[in-house]
């Protein structure tokens, strides 16, 4: 398991955890809301673990299937407070660093490739989509 979350929001099976996180986590604060980029703070109703939910889409202007990425980065209560205070000026570099240091739930769907849902611990670069 992990130091963050419970069996529902952070269980070993990434597909099951993603289904739970996308439907059951309660949004507590919306930081960024744009057509191709959003960041929301969400909390697990079971264990109260907070997450930054990051959605990014990269369009190429040709129509069709654009690349889409969705990450759930676990947060401490202090990090939630800091990010909520930052609002739309949330520090994307710091958020990426947190997602790079911690096990995060990731849905990655590059254009023309298969969707991959996994727990990841590699580098997370948070940048605005287009």
mmCIF file of C-alpha atoms in Angstrom, residues 4-128:
data_model
loop_
_atom_site.group_PDB
_atom_site.id
_atom_site.type_symbol
_atom_site.label_atom_id
_atom_site.label_comp_id
_atom_site.label_asym_id
_atom_site.label_seq_id
_atom_site.Cartn_x
_atom_site.Cartn_y
_atom_site.Cartn_z
ATOM 1 C CA UNK A 4 -1.517 8.130 1.455
ATOM 2 C CA UNK A 5 -5.120 7.063 1.109
ATOM 3 C CA UNK A 6 -7.149 3.929 1.733
ATOM 4 C CA UNK A 7 -7.958 0.740 -0.167
ATOM 5 C CA UNK A 8 -10.688 2.582 -2.122
ATOM 6 C CA UNK A 9 -8.774 5.656 -3.328
ATOM 7 C CA UNK A 10 -5.268 4.195 -3.313
ATOM 8 C CA UNK A 11 -5.758 0.455 -3.746
ATOM 9 C CA UNK A 12 -3.273 -1.627 -5.691
ATOM 10 C CA UNK A 13 -5.454 -2.013 -8.806
ATOM 11 C CA UNK A 14 -5.101 1.266 -10.698
ATOM 12 C CA UNK A 15 -8.207 0.776 -12.875
ATOM 13 C CA UNK A 16 -10.411 0.190 -9.821
ATOM 14 C CA UNK A 17 -8.876 3.137 -7.990
ATOM 15 C CA UNK A 18 -9.370 5.399 -11.020
ATOM 16 C CA UNK A 19 -13.043 4.418 -11.288
ATOM 17 C CA UNK A 20 -13.485 5.273 -7.607
ATOM 18 C CA UNK A 21 -11.515 8.530 -7.752
ATOM 19 C CA UNK A 22 -13.256 9.887 -10.844
ATOM 20 C CA UNK A 23 -16.740 9.198 -9.496
ATOM 21 C CA UNK A 24 -16.541 9.338 -5.709
ATOM 22 C CA UNK A 25 -13.950 11.912 -4.667
ATOM 23 C CA UNK A 26 -15.673 15.110 -3.562
ATOM 24 C CA UNK A 27 -14.422 18.366 -5.027
ATOM 25 C CA UNK A 28 -13.549 20.857 -2.301
ATOM 26 C CA UNK A 29 -11.907 23.594 -4.369
ATOM 27 C CA UNK A 30 -11.511 24.370 -8.071
ATOM 28 C CA UNK A 31 -8.140 25.995 -8.744
ATOM 29 C CA UNK A 32 -8.090 26.166 -12.550
ATOM 30 C CA UNK A 33 -10.924 25.636 -15.021
ATOM 31 C CA UNK A 34 -10.054 25.980 -18.692
ATOM 32 C CA UNK A 35 -11.198 24.010 -21.719
ATOM 33 C CA UNK A 36 -7.973 21.978 -21.987
ATOM 34 C CA UNK A 37 -6.616 22.248 -18.455
ATOM 35 C CA UNK A 38 -8.086 21.976 -14.990
ATOM 36 C CA UNK A 39 -6.909 21.438 -11.438
ATOM 37 C CA UNK A 40 -9.270 20.643 -8.580
ATOM 38 C CA UNK A 41 -8.707 19.673 -4.987
ATOM 39 C CA UNK A 42 -10.723 16.577 -4.116
ATOM 40 C CA UNK A 43 -11.137 14.466 -0.985
ATOM 41 C CA UNK A 44 -11.896 10.779 -0.449
ATOM 42 C CA UNK A 45 -15.227 10.241 1.365
ATOM 43 C CA UNK A 46 -13.852 7.072 2.980
ATOM 44 C CA UNK A 47 -10.534 8.218 4.498
ATOM 45 C CA UNK A 48 -10.476 12.017 3.916
ATOM 46 C CA UNK A 49 -7.259 11.804 1.860
ATOM 47 C CA UNK A 50 -6.940 14.899 -0.336
ATOM 48 C CA UNK A 51 -5.760 14.875 -3.945
ATOM 49 C CA UNK A 52 -4.968 17.377 -6.645
ATOM 50 C CA UNK A 53 -6.890 16.179 -9.701
ATOM 51 C CA UNK A 54 -5.105 17.442 -12.823
ATOM 52 C CA UNK A 55 -6.608 17.189 -16.315
ATOM 53 C CA UNK A 56 -4.614 18.208 -19.379
ATOM 54 C CA UNK A 57 -5.522 17.908 -23.046
ATOM 55 C CA UNK A 58 -3.255 18.717 -25.978
ATOM 56 C CA UNK A 59 -5.100 19.400 -29.226
ATOM 57 C CA UNK A 60 -3.424 19.497 -32.582
ATOM 58 C CA UNK A 61 -6.143 21.444 -34.353
ATOM 59 C CA UNK A 62 -7.018 18.643 -36.768
ATOM 60 C CA UNK A 63 -10.036 17.398 -34.844
ATOM 61 C CA UNK A 64 -10.465 13.906 -33.590
ATOM 62 C CA UNK A 65 -8.780 12.307 -30.618
ATOM 63 C CA UNK A 66 -6.535 14.708 -28.736
ATOM 64 C CA UNK A 67 -3.966 13.568 -26.190
ATOM 65 C CA UNK A 68 -5.470 13.510 -22.683
ATOM 66 C CA UNK A 69 -3.827 13.072 -19.285
ATOM 67 C CA UNK A 70 -5.449 12.813 -15.856
ATOM 68 C CA UNK A 71 -3.440 12.550 -12.628
ATOM 69 C CA UNK A 72 -4.446 12.279 -8.981
ATOM 70 C CA UNK A 73 -1.625 13.502 -6.737
ATOM 71 C CA UNK A 74 -2.063 12.858 -2.981
ATOM 72 C CA UNK A 75 -1.661 15.908 -0.760
ATOM 73 C CA UNK A 76 -1.081 16.666 2.897
ATOM 74 C CA UNK A 77 -3.519 18.999 4.709
ATOM 75 C CA UNK A 78 -0.885 21.779 4.687
ATOM 76 C CA UNK A 79 -0.445 21.430 0.904
ATOM 77 C CA UNK A 80 -4.216 21.642 0.408
ATOM 78 C CA UNK A 81 -4.325 24.855 2.434
ATOM 79 C CA UNK A 82 -1.432 26.364 0.456
ATOM 80 C CA UNK A 83 -2.883 25.433 -2.945
ATOM 81 C CA UNK A 84 -6.374 26.623 -2.042
ATOM 82 C CA UNK A 85 -4.899 29.987 -1.057
ATOM 83 C CA UNK A 86 -2.967 30.189 -4.343
ATOM 84 C CA UNK A 87 -6.119 29.509 -6.365
ATOM 85 C CA UNK A 88 -5.555 29.945 -10.103
ATOM 86 C CA UNK A 89 -1.970 31.007 -9.379
ATOM 87 C CA UNK A 90 -1.168 27.508 -8.091
ATOM 88 C CA UNK A 91 2.526 26.686 -8.409
ATOM 89 C CA UNK A 92 2.603 24.140 -11.276
ATOM 90 C CA UNK A 93 6.296 23.375 -10.772
ATOM 91 C CA UNK A 94 5.723 22.551 -7.090
ATOM 92 C CA UNK A 95 2.654 20.443 -7.920
ATOM 93 C CA UNK A 96 4.682 18.525 -10.502
ATOM 94 C CA UNK A 97 7.435 17.969 -7.952
ATOM 95 C CA UNK A 98 4.935 16.523 -5.466
ATOM 96 C CA UNK A 99 3.568 14.224 -8.170
ATOM 97 C CA UNK A 100 7.099 13.137 -9.042
ATOM 98 C CA UNK A 101 7.991 12.255 -5.440
ATOM 99 C CA UNK A 102 4.814 10.374 -4.555
ATOM 100 C CA UNK A 103 2.910 7.461 -5.970
ATOM 101 C CA UNK A 104 0.159 9.001 -8.094
ATOM 102 C CA UNK A 105 -2.748 7.617 -10.070
ATOM 103 C CA UNK A 106 -2.385 8.363 -13.755
ATOM 104 C CA UNK A 107 -4.466 7.982 -16.895
ATOM 105 C CA UNK A 108 -2.353 8.645 -19.966
ATOM 106 C CA UNK A 109 -3.863 8.637 -23.459
ATOM 107 C CA UNK A 110 -1.429 10.005 -26.053
ATOM 108 C CA UNK A 111 -2.892 10.716 -29.489
ATOM 109 C CA UNK A 112 -2.924 7.582 -31.634
ATOM 110 C CA UNK A 113 -1.921 5.276 -28.781
ATOM 111 C CA UNK A 114 -3.701 3.109 -26.243
ATOM 112 C CA UNK A 115 -4.876 4.516 -22.931
ATOM 113 C CA UNK A 116 -2.649 3.528 -20.005
ATOM 114 C CA UNK A 117 -3.919 3.573 -16.431
ATOM 115 C CA UNK A 118 -1.273 2.984 -13.771
ATOM 116 C CA UNK A 119 0.255 3.977 -10.482
ATOM 117 C CA UNK A 120 3.297 6.052 -11.344
ATOM 118 C CA UNK A 121 6.295 7.436 -9.485
ATOM 119 C CA UNK A 122 8.155 9.004 -12.393
ATOM 120 C CA UNK A 123 8.491 12.683 -13.292
ATOM 121 C CA UNK A 124 5.265 14.671 -13.548
ATOM 122 C CA UNK A 125 5.379 17.850 -15.599
ATOM 123 C CA UNK A 126 2.266 19.953 -14.974
ATOM 124 C CA UNK A 127 1.658 22.401 -17.779
ATOM 125 C CA UNK A 128 -1.341 24.015 -19.343
#
